[in-house]
PDB file of C-alpha atoms in Angstrom:
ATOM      1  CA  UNK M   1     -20.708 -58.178 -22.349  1.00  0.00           C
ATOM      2  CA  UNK M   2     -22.196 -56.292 -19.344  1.00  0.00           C
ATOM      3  CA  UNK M   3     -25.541 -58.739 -18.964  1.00  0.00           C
ATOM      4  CA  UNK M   4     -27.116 -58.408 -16.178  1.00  0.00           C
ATOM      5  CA  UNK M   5     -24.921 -55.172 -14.770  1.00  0.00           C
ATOM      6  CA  UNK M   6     -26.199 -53.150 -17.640  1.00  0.00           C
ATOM      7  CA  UNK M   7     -29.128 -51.245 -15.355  1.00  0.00           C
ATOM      8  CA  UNK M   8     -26.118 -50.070 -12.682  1.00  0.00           C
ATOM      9  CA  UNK M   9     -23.855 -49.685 -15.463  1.00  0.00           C
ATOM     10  CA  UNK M  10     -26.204 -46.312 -16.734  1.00  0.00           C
ATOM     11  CA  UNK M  11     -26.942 -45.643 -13.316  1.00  0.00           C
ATOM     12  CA  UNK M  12     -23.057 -45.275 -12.197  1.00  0.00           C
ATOM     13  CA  UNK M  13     -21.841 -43.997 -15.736  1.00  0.00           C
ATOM     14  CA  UNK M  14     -24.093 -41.120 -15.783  1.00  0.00           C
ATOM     15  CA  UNK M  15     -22.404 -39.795 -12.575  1.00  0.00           C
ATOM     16  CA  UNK M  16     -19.416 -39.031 -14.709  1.00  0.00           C
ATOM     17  CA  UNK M  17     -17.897 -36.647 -17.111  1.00  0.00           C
ATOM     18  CA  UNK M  18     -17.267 -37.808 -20.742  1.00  0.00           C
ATOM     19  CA  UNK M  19     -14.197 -38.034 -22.324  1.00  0.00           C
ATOM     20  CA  UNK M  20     -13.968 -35.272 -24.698  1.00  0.00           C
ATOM     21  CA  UNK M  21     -10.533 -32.905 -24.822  1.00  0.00           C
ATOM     22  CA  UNK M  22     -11.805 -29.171 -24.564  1.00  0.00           C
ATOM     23  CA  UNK M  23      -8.922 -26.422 -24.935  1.00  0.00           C
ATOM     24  CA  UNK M  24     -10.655 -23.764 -26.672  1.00  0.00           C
ATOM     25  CA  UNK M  25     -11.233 -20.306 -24.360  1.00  0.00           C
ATOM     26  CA  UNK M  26     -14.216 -19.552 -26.421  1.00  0.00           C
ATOM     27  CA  UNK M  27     -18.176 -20.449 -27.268  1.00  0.00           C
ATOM     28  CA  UNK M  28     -19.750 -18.306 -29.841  1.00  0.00           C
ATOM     29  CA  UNK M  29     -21.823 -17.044 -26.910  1.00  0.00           C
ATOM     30  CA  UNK M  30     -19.376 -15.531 -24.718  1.00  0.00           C
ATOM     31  CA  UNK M  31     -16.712 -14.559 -27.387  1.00  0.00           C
ATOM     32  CA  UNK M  32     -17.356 -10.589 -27.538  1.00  0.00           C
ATOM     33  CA  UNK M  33     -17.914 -10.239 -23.747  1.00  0.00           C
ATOM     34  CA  UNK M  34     -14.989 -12.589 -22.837  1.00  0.00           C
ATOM     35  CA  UNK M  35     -12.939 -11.346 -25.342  1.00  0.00           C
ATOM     36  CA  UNK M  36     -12.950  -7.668 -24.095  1.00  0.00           C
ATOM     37  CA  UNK M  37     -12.702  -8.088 -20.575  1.00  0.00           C
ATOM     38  CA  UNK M  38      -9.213  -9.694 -21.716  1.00  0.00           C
ATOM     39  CA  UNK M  39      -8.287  -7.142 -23.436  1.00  0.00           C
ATOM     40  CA  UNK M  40      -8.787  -4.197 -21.182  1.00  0.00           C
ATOM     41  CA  UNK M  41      -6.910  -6.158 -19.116  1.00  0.00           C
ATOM     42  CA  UNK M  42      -3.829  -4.550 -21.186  1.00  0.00           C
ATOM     43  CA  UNK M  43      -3.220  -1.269 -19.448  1.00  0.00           C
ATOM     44  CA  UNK M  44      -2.565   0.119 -23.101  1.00  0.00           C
ATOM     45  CA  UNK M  45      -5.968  -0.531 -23.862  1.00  0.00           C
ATOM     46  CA  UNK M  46      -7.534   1.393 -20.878  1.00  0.00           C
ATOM     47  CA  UNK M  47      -5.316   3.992 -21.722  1.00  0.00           C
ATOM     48  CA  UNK M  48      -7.227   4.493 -25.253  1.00  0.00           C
ATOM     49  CA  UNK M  49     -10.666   3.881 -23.891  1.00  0.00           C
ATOM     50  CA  UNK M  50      -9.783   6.968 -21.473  1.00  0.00           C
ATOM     51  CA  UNK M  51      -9.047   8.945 -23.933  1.00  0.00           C
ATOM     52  CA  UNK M  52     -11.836   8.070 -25.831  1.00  0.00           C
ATOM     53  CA  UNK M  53     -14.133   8.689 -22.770  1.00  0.00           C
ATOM     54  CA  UNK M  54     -12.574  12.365 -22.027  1.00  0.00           C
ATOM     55  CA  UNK M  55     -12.834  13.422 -25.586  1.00  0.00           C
ATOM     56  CA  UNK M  56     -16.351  12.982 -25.082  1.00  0.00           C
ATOM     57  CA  UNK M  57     -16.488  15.384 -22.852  1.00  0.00           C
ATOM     58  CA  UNK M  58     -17.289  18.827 -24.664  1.00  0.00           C
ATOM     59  CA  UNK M  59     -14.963  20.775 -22.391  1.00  0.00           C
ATOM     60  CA  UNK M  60     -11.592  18.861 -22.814  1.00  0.00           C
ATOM     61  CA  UNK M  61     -12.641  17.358 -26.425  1.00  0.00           C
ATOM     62  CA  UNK M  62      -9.684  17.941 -28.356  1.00  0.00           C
ATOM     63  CA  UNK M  63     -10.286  15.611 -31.564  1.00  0.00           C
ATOM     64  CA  UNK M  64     -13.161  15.093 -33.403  1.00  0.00           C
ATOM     65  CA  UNK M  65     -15.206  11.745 -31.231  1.00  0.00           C
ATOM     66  CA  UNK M  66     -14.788   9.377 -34.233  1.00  0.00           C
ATOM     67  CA  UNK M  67     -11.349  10.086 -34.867  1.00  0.00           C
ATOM     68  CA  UNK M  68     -10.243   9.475 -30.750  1.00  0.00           C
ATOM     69  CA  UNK M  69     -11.979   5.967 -31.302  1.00  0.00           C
ATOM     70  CA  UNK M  70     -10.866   4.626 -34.469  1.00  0.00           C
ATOM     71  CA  UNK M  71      -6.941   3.215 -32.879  1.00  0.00           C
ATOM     72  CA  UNK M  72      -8.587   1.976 -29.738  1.00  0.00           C
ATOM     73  CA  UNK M  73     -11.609  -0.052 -32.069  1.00  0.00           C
ATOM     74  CA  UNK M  74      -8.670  -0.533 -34.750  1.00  0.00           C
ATOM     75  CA  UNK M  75      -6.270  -2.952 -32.229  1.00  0.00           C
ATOM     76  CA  UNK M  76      -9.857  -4.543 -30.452  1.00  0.00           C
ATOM     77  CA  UNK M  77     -10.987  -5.600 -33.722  1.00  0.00           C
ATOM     78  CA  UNK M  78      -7.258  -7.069 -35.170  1.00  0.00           C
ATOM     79  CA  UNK M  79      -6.949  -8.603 -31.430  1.00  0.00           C
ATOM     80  CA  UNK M  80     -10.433  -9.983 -31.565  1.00  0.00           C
ATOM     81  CA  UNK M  81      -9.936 -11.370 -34.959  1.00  0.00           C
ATOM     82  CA  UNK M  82      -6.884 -13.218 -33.857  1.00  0.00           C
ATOM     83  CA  UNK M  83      -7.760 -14.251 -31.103  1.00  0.00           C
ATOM     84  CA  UNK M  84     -11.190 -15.792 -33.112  1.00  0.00           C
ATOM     85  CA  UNK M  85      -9.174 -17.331 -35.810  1.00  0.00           C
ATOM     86  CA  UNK M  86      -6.548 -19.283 -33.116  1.00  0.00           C
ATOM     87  CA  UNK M  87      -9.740 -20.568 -30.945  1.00  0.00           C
ATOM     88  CA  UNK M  88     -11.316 -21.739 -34.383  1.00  0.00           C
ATOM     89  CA  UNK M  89      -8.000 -23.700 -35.087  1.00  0.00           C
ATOM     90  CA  UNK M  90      -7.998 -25.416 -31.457  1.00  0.00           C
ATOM     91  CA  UNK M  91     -11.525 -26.237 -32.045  1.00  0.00           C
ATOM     92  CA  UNK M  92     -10.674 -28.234 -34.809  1.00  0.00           C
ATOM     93  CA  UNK M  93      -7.573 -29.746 -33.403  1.00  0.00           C
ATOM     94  CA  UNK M  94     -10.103 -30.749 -30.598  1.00  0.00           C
ATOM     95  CA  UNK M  95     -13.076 -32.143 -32.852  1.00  0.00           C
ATOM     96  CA  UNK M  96     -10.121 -34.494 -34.471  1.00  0.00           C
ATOM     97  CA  UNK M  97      -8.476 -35.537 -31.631  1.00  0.00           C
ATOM     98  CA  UNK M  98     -12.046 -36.407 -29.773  1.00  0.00           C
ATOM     99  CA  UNK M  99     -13.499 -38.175 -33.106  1.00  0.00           C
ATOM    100  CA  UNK M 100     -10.259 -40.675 -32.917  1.00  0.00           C
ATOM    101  CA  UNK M 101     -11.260 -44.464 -32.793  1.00  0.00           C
ATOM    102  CA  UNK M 102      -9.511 -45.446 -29.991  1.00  0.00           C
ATOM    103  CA  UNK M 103      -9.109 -49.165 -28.758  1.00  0.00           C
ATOM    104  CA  UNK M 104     -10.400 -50.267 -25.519  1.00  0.00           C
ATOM    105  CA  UNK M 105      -9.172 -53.236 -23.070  1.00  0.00           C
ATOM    106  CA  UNK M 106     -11.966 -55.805 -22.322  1.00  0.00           C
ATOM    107  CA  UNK M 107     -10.966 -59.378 -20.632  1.00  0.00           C
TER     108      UNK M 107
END
């Protein structure tokens, strides 16, 4: 129905965004990294890593190294996981809601 405006049609439509609904925080690129810079965010969370950093040190170590780390890598991976698992779901919502046949007004 364009005719003869197809050419600046492509030229003018290629200046814009699509359409596509994107809520999801996540790519499987920046996952990890994003993921733990939100969660050291949580003062709770640099609490542990300190501790985990000064047991390393063989003057004040008072654990064993492996033991200090296991809570703090415990709650990072349970956070991590949920956090993966909710993103996945909004993905989803998001591929069905952007694959919807939609109807469009043309004179």
């Amino acid at each position: 129905c364009l005719g003869h405006f197809k050419e600046e049609y492509e030229k003018v439509s290629k200046l814009y965004m699509n359409n596509k609904i994107r809520t999801t925080k996540y790519t499987l690129l920046n996952f990890l990294p994003r993921n733990l810079f939100e969660q050291f965010h949580r003062v709770a969370n640099l609490y542990f890593l300190f501790l985990v950093v000064l047991n390393w040190v063989p003057l004040v170590e008072a654990f064993q190294k492996e033991i200090t780390m296991l809570p703090l890598v415990g709650v990072l991976t349970i956070i991590a996981v949920k956090d993966g698992l909710e993103d996945y779901s909004r993905y989803k919502m998001d591929k069905q809601i952007n694959n919807l046949l939609t109807k469009v007004y043309s004179r």
